[in-house]
Coordinates of C-alpha atoms in Angstrom, one line a residue:
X11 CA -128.7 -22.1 104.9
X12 CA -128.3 -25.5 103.0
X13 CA -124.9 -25.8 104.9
X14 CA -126.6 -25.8 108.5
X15 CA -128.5 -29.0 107.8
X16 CA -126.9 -32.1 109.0
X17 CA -126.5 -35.2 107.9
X18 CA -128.8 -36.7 110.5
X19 CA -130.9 -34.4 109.2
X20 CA -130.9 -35.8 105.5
X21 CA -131.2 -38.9 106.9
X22 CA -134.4 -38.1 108.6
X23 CA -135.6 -36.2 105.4
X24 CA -135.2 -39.2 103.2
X25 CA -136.9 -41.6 105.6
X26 CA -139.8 -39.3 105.3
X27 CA -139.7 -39.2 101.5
X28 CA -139.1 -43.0 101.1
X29 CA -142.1 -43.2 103.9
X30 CA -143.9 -41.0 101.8
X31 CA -143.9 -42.2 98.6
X32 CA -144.8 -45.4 99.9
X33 CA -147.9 -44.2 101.5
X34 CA -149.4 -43.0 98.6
X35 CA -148.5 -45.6 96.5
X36 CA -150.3 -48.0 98.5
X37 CA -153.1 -45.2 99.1
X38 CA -153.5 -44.6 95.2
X39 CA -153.7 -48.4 94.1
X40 CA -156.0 -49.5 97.0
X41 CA -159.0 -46.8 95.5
X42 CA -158.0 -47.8 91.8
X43 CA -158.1 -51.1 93.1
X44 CA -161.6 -50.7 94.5
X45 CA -163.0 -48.5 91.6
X46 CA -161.8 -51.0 88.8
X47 CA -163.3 -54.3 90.3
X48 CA -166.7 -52.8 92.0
X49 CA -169.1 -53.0 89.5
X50 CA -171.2 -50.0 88.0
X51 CA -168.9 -48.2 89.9
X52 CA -166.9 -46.6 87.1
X53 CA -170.6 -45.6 85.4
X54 CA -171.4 -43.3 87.9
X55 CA -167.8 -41.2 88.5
X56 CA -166.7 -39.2 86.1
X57 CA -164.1 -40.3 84.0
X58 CA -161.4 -38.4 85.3
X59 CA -161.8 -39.8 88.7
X60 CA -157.8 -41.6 89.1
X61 CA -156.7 -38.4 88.6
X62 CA -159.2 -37.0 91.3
X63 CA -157.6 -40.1 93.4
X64 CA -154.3 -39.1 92.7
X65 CA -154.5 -35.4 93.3
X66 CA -156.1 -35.6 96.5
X67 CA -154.5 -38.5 98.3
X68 CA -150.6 -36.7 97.4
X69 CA -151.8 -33.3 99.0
X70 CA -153.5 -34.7 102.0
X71 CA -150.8 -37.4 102.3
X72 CA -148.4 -34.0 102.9
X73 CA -150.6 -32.1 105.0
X74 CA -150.7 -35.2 107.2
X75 CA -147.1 -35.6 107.1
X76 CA -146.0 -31.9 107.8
X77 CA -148.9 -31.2 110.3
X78 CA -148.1 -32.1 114.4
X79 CA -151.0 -34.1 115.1
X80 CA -153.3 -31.5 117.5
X81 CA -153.5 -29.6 114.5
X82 CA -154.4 -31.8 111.6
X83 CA -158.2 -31.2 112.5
X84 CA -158.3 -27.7 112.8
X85 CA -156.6 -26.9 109.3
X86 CA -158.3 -30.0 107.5
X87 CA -160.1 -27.5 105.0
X88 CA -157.0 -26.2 103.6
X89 CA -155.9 -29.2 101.9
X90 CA -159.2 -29.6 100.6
X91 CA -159.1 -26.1 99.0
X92 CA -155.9 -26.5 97.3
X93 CA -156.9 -30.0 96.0
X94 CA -160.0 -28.4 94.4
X95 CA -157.5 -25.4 92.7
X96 CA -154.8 -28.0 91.4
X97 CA -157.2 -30.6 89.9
X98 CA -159.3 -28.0 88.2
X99 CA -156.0 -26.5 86.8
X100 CA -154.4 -30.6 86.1
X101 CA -158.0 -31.2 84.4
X102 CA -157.5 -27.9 81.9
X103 CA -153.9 -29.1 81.5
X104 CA -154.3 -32.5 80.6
X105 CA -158.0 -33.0 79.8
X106 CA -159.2 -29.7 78.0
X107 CA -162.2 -30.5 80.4
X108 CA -163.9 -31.6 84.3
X109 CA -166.2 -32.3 86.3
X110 CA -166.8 -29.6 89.3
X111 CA -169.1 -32.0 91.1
X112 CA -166.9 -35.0 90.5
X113 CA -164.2 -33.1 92.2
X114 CA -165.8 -32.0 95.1
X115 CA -167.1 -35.1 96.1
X116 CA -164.7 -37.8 95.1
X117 CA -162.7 -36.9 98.5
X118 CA -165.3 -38.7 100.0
X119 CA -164.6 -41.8 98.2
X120 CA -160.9 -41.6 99.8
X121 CA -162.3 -41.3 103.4
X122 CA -164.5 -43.8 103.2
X123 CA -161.5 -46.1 101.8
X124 CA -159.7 -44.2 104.7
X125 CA -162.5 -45.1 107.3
X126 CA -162.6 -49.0 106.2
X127 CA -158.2 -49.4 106.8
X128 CA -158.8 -47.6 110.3
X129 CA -161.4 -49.7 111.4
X130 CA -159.9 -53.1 109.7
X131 CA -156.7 -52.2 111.7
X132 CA -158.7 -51.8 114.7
X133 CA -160.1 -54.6 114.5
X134 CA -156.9 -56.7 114.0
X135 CA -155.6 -54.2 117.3
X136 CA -158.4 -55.5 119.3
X137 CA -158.5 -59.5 118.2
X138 CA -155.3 -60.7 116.9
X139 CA -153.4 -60.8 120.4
X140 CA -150.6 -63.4 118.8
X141 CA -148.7 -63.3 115.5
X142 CA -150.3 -66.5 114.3
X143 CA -153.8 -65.3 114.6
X144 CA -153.3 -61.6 113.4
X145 CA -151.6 -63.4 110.3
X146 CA -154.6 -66.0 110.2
X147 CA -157.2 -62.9 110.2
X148 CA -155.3 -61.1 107.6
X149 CA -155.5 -63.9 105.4
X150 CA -158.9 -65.1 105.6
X151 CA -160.0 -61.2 105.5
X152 CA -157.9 -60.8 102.1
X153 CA -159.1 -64.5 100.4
X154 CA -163.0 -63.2 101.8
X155 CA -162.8 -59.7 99.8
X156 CA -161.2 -61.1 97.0
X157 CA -164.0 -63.6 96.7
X158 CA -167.0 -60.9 97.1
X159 CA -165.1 -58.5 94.6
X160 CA -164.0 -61.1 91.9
X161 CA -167.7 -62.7 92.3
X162 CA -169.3 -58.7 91.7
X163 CA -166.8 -58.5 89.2
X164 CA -168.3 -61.7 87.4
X165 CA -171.5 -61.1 87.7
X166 CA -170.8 -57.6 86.3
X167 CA -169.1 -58.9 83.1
X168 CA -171.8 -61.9 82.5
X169 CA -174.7 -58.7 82.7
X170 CA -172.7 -57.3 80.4
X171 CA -172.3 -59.2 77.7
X172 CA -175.3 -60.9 78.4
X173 CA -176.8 -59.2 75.0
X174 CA -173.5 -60.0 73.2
X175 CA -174.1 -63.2 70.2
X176 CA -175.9 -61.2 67.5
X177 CA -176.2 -57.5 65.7
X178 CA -179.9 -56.9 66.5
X179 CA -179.1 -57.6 70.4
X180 CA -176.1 -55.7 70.2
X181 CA -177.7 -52.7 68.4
X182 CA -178.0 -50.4 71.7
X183 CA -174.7 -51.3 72.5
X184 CA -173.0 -50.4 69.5
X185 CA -174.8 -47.1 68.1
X186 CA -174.1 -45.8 71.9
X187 CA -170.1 -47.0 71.2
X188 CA -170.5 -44.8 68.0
X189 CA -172.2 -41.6 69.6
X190 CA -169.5 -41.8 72.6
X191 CA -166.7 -41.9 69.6
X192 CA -168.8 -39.1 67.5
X193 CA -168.9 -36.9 70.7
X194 CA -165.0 -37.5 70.7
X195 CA -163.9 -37.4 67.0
X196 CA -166.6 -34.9 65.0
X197 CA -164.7 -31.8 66.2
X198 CA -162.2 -29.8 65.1
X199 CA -158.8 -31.1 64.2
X200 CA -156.8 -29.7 67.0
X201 CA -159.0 -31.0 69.1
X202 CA -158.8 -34.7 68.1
X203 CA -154.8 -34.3 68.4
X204 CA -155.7 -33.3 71.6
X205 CA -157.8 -36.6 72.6
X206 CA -154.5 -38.4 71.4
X207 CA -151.4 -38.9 74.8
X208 CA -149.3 -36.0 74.8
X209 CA -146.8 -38.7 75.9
X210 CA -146.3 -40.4 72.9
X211 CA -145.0 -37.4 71.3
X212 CA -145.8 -35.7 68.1
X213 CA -145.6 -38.3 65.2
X214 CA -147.4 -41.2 67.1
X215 CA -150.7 -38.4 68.3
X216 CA -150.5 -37.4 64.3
X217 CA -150.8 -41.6 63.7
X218 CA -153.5 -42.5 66.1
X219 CA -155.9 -39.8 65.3
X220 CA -155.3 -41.0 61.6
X221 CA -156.0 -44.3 62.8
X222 CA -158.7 -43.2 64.8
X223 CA -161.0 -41.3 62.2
X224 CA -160.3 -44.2 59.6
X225 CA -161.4 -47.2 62.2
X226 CA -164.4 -44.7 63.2
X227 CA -165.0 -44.4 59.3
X228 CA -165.0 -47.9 58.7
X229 CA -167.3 -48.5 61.6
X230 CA -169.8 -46.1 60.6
X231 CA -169.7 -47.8 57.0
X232 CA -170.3 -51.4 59.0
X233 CA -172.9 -50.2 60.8
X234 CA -174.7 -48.7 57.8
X235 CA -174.9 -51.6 56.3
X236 CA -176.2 -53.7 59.7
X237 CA -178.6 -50.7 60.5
X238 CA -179.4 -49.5 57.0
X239 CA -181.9 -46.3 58.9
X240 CA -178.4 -45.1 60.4
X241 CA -176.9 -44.3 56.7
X242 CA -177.5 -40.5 56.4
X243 CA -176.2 -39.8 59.5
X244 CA -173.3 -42.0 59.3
X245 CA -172.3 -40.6 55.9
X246 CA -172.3 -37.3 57.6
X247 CA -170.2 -38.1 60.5
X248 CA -167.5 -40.1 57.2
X249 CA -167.6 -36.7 55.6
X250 CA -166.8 -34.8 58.8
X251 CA -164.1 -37.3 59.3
X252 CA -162.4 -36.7 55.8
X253 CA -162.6 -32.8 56.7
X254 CA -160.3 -33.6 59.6
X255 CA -158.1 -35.9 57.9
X256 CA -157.3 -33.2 55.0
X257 CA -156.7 -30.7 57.7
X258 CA -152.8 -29.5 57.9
X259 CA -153.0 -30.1 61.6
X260 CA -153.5 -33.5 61.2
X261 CA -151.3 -34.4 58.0
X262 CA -148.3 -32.5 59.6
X263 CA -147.0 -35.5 61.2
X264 CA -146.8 -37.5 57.6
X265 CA -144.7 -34.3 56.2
X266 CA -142.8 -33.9 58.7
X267 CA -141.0 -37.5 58.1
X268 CA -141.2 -37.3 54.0
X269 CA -140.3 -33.4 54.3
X270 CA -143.0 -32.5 51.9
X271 CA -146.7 -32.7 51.8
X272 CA -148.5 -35.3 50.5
X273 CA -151.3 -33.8 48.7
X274 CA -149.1 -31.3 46.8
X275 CA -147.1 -34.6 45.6
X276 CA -149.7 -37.0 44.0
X277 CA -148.9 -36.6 40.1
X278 CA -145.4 -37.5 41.2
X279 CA -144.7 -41.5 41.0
X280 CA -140.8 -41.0 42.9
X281 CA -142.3 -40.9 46.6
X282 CA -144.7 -43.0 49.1
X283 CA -146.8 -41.4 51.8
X284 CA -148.7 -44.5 51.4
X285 CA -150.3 -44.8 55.3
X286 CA -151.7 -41.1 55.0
X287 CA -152.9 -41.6 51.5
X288 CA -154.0 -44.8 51.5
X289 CA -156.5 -44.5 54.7
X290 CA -157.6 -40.5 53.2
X291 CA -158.7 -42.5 49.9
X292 CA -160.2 -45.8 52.1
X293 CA -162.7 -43.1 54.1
X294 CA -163.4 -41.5 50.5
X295 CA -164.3 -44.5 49.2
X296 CA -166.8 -45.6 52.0
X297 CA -167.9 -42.1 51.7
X298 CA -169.0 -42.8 48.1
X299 CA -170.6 -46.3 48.5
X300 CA -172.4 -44.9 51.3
X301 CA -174.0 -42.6 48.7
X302 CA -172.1 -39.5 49.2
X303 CA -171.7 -36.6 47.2
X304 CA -169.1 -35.8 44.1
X305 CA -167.5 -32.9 46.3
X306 CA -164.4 -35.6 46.9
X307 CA -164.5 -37.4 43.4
X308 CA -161.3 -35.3 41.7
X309 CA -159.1 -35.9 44.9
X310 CA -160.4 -39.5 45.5
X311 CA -159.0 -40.4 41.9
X312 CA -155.8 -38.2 42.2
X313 CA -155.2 -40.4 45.6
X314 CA -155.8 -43.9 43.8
X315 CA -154.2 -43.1 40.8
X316 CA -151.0 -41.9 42.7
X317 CA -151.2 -45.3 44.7
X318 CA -151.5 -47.8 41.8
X319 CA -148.6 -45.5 40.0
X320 CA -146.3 -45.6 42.9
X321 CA -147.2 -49.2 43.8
X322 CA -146.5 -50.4 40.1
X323 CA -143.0 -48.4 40.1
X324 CA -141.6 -49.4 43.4
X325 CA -139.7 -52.4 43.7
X326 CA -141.9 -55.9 44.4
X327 CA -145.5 -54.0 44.4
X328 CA -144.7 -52.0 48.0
X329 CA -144.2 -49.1 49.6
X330 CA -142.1 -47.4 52.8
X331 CA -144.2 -46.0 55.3
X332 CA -141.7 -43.5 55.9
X333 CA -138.0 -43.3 55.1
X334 CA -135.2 -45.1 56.1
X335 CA -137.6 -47.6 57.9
X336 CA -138.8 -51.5 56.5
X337 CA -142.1 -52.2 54.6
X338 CA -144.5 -52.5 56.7
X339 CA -147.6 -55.0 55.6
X340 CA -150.6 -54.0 56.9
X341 CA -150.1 -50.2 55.8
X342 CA -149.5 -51.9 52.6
X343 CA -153.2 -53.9 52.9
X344 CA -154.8 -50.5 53.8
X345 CA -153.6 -49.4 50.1
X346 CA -154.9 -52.7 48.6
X347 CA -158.1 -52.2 50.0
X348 CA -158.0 -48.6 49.5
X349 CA -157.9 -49.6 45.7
X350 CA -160.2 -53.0 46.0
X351 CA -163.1 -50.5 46.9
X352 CA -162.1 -47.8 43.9
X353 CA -162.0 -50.8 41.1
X354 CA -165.2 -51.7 42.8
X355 CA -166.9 -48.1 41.8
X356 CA -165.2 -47.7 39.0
X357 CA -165.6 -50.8 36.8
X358 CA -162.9 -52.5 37.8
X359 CA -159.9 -50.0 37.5
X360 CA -156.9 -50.9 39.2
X361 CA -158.2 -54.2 39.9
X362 CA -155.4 -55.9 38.2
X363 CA -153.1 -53.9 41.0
X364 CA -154.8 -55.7 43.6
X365 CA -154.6 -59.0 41.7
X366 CA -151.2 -58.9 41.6
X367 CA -150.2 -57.8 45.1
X368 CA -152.5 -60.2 46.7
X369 CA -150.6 -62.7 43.8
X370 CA -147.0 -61.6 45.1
X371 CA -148.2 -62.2 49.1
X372 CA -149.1 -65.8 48.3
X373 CA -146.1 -66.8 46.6
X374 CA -143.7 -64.6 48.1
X375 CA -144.6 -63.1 51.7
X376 CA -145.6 -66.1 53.7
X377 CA -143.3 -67.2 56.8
X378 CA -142.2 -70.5 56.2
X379 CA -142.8 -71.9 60.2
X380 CA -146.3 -70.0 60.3
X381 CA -147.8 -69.8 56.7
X382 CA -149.0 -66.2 57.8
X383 CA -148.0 -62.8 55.5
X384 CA -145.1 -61.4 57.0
X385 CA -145.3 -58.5 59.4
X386 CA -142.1 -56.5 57.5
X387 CA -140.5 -56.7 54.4
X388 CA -137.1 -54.7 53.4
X389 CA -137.1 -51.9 50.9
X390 CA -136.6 -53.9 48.6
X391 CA -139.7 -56.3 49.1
X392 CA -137.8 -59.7 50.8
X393 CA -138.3 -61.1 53.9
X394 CA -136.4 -60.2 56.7
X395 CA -134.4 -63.7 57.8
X396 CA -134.7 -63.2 61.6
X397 CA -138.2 -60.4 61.6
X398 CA -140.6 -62.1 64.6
X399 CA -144.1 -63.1 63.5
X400 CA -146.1 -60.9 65.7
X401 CA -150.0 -61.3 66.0
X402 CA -150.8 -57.8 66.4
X403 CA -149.7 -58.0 62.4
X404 CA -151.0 -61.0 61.7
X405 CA -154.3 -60.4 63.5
X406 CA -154.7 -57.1 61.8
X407 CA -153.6 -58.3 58.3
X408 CA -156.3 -60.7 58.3
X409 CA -159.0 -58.3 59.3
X410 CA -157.8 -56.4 56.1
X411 CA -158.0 -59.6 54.2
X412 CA -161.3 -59.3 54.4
X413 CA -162.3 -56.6 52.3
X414 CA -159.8 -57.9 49.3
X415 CA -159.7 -61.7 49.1
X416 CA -162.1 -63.7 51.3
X417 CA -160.5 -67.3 50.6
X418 CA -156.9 -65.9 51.6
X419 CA -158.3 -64.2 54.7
X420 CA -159.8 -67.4 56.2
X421 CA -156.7 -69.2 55.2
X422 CA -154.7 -66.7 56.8
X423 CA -158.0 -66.7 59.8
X424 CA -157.2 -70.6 59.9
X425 CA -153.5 -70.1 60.3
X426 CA -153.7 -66.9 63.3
X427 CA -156.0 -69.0 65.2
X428 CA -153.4 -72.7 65.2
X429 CA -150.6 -70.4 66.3
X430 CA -152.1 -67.7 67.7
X431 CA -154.9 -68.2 69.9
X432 CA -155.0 -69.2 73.6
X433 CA -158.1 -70.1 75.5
X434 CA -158.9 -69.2 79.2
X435 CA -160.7 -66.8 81.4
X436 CA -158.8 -64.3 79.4
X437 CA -159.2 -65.9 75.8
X438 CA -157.1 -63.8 72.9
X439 CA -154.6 -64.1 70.3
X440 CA -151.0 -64.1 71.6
X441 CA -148.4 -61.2 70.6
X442 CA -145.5 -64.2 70.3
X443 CA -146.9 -67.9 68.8
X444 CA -143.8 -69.9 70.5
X445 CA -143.7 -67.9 73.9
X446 CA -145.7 -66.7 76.6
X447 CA -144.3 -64.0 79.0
X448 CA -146.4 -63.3 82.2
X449 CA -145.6 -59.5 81.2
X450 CA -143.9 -58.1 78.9
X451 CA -144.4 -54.9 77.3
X452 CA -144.8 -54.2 73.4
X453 CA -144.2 -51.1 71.7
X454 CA -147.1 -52.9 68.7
X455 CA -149.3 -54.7 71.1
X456 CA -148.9 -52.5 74.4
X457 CA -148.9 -54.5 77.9
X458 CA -148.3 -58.4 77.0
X459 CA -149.5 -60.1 79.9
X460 CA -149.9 -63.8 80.2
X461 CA -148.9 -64.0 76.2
X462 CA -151.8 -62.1 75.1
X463 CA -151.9 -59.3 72.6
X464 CA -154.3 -56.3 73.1
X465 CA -153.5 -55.0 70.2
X466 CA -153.5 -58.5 68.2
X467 CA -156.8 -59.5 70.0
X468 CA -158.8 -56.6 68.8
X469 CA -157.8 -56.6 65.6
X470 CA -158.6 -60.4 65.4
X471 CA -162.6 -59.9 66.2
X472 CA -162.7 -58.4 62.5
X473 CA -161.7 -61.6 60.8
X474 CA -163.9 -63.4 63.6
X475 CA -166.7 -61.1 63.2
X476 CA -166.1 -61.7 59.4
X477 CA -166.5 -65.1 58.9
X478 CA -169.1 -65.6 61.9
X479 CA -167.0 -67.1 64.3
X480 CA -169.3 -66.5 66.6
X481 CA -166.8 -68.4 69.3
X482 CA -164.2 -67.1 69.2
X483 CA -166.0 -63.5 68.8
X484 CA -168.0 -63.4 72.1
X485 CA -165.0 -64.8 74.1
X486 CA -162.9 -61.9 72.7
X487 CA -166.1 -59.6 73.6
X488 CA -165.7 -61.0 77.5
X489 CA -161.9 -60.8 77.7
X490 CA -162.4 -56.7 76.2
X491 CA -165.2 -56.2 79.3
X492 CA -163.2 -57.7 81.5
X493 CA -160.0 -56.0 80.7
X494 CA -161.4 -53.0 79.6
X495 CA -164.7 -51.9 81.8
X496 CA -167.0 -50.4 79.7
X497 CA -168.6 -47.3 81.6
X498 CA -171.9 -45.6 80.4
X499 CA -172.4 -42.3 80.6
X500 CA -175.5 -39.6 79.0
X501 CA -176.7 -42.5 77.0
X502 CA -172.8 -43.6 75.5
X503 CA -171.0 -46.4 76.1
X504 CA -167.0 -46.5 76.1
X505 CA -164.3 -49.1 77.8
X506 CA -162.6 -47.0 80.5
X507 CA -159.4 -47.6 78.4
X508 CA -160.6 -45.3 75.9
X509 CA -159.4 -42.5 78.1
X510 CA -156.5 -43.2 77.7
X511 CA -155.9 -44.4 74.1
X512 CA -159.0 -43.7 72.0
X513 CA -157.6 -45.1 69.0
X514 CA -158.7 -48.4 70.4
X515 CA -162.3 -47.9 70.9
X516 CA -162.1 -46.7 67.5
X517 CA -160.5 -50.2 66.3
X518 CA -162.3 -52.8 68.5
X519 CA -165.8 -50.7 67.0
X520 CA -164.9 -51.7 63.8
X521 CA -163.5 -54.9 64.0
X522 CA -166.9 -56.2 66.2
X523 CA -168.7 -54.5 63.6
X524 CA -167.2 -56.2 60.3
X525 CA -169.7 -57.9 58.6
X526 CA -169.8 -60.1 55.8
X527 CA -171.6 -58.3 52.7

């Protein structure tokens, strides 16, 4: 049958592709267009809505496509129907979860988008009669909308962060942040794997919900100490947490790489696993000072003792992350504070450990051109010659600082913010201190665009949180509204981002919420 169709034929078919694909490209990115910059507008969809968008506008873009025009009317309920069957069955898929209402209305949000292009082009039909002034309308129209939307969108941000400047006017803010992430992360362990991208594949989902629980962790230990009537219920989400994070679903990642499981491996000095065992013992240890019980007190001093022993063994005081890959700092600074927190409930064990890493980073790990710790070191503890400076490292290595030495983290502060920083509508810490691409991506600091570092930016506000920066912190606070939209929903708060990558709710949580003791 295949061999009957001409090449005209093709021809015509691959118009009609090309045509489209186009169509619903620009169909798709007008309504996320619209639903990104109209304020309060995410708060009231449900948060699956772009893939509502999606879904809807491909099968009705087909149905217009293959339907001969006196017909298009009569059958219009047939798209509808299996737009309502494949989302439901996309939202099991990819979302474990959806909103029936939200799908059967947000059609309507498409035709009214629909409604507004058909009017707007008969409009330009019935007034532009020459080139010049259809180009002249279509200009002043485009410059008039993107006033009204980027003014809504300021006036948006400025309500928002209008309460932004100090912990007792952020207190709403933040506990709902903290339920939104509870509602997320107090589950069962499959189930945070599952909140992780599928896309990233198996090791990186095993990372970012470790990465996840322990921010969470340390942002229910910050706000325990800023709201001290939160405590008990904070301790019991920790504890929850540390459930999950001992689960074999969620340390399966970490044996995959070493072949072997770490918690069968800690009287043995002759291997690492220091990123899973170093944030395990961290959550521990915030556990206990939170006033937690003894159930974790043999494991918690297994896990420190098995870090001091294989930090003291290795060669220049660190550790591999996994095999056959460099040293990588900051999961080093998660076992120095991992230990910083033990000595400090323990009367002062391992404290001479910390002492002398923090010693050896001084003398030994600084970049000559920035005077920041290194973001890599080989396996053998020396700086790489040509290894970049990145400030998704740097930013996060001084947020760690905090908790271990606070005159090195405000020198290393001091130093991030010289090379690092860049002011402006968006104000942030760059990814690269001597460039500035307009966009770039990162496979550390995600989408680089205009120089700035997501990644580096958020972990930045725990240094600037720190040491009170109260600047630098609320333009960092803007810049995250801006870029991020935060969306309320049943009495929680969450950036719209979060949808996507949870792990950095979890981070910029923690990092806003990193007080000085």
């Amino acid at each position: 049958m295949l061999s009957n169709i001409t090449e005209e034929q093709i021809d015509q078919l691959t118009l009609r592709l090309i045509q489209g694909a186009w169509t619903l490209f620009k169909w798709v990115t007008l309504q996320c267009f619209i639903l990104f910059l109209v304020p309060f507008t995410w708060s009231f969809l449900p948060s699956e809505m772009p893939l509502y968008v999606i879904s809807y506008t491909f099968i009705f873009n087909v149905y217009w496509v293959t339907t001969p025009k006196d017909k298009r009317l009569d059958f219009i309920w047939k798209p509808y129907v299996w737009y309502v069957i494949i989302s439901v069955i996309l939202c099991f898929a990819l979302l474990d979860s959806f909103s029936l209402f939200g799908i059967v209305l947000a059609p309507l949000f498409g035709l009214l988008c629909f409604i507004m292009v058909r009017r707007y082009k008969h409009f330009l039909k019935t007034h532009a009669v020459t080139f010049a002034r259809r180009m002249t309308i279509i200009i002043a129209s485009t410059v008039l909308i993107m006033a009204i939307v980027v003014a809504l969108r300021a006036w948006n941000v400025s309500i928002k962060c209008k309460g932004h400047g100090s912990f007792k006017t952020e207190k709403n803010e933040i506990l709902q942040r903290r339920d939104y992430l509870a509602s997320k992360l107090i589950t069962s362990p499959q189930k945070v794997l599952h909140e992780m991208p599928s896309g990233i594949g198996e090791q990186f989902q095993g990372e970012w919900a470790l990465y996840s629980c322990s921010m969470f962790a340390m942002s229910l230990y910050n706000i325990s100490r800023i709201y001290p009537e939160t405590k008990t219920e904070n301790a019991h989400y920790i504890d929850s947490l540390i459930s999950i994070v001992l689960s074999p679903e969620l340390r399966k990642y970490d044996s995959k790489r070493w072949k072997e499981d770490a918690l069968t491996t800690l009287d043995s000095y002759e291997t690492s696993h220091i990123s899973y065992i170093s944030h395990l013992a961290w959550m521990i240890g915030e556990y206990k000072t939170m006033g937690g019980s003894d159930k974790y007190d043999k494991l918690y001093d297994q896990l420190c003792n098995a870090m001091n022993g294989r930090i003291l063994h290795s060669p220049d005081l660190n550790l591999q992350t996994y095999p056959d890959e460099p040293i990588y700092i900051p999961d080093m600074l998660v076992a120095i504070v991992g230990l910083k927190q033990y000595s400090a409930l323990n009367k002062g064990k391992y404290s001479s450990t910390v002492d002398a890493w923090v010693d050896h980073a001084r003398k030994k790990w600084l970049d000559p051109k920035t005077g920041l710790l290194v973001s890599f070191l080989d396996v053998d503890g020396r700086q790489f010659s040509d290894a970049p400076i990145k400030g998704s490292y740097s930013a996060l290595n001084c947020s760690y600082l905090t908790l271990i030495d606070r005159k090195f983290a405000q020198e290393q502060y001091l130093q991030l913010k010289k090379h690092f920083w860049k002011n402006g509508v968006l104000s942030g810490m760059k990814e690269y201190y001597d460039a500035s691409p307009i966009l770039s991506l990162d496979v550390d600091a995600g989408p680089v665009i205009m120089g700035l570092s997501p990644s580096g930016t958020a972990f930045s506000t725990g240094a600037a949180t720190f040491f009170e920066d109260n600047e630098v912190r609320d333009k960092i606070l803007r810049t995250s509204e801006i870029a991020g939209y935060t969306l309320t929903w049943d009495n929680t708060k969450h950036y719209a981002l979060a949808n996507l990558a949870l792990v950095g709710e979890a981070i910029m949580l923690a990092m806003r919420t990193n007080a000085p003791e």
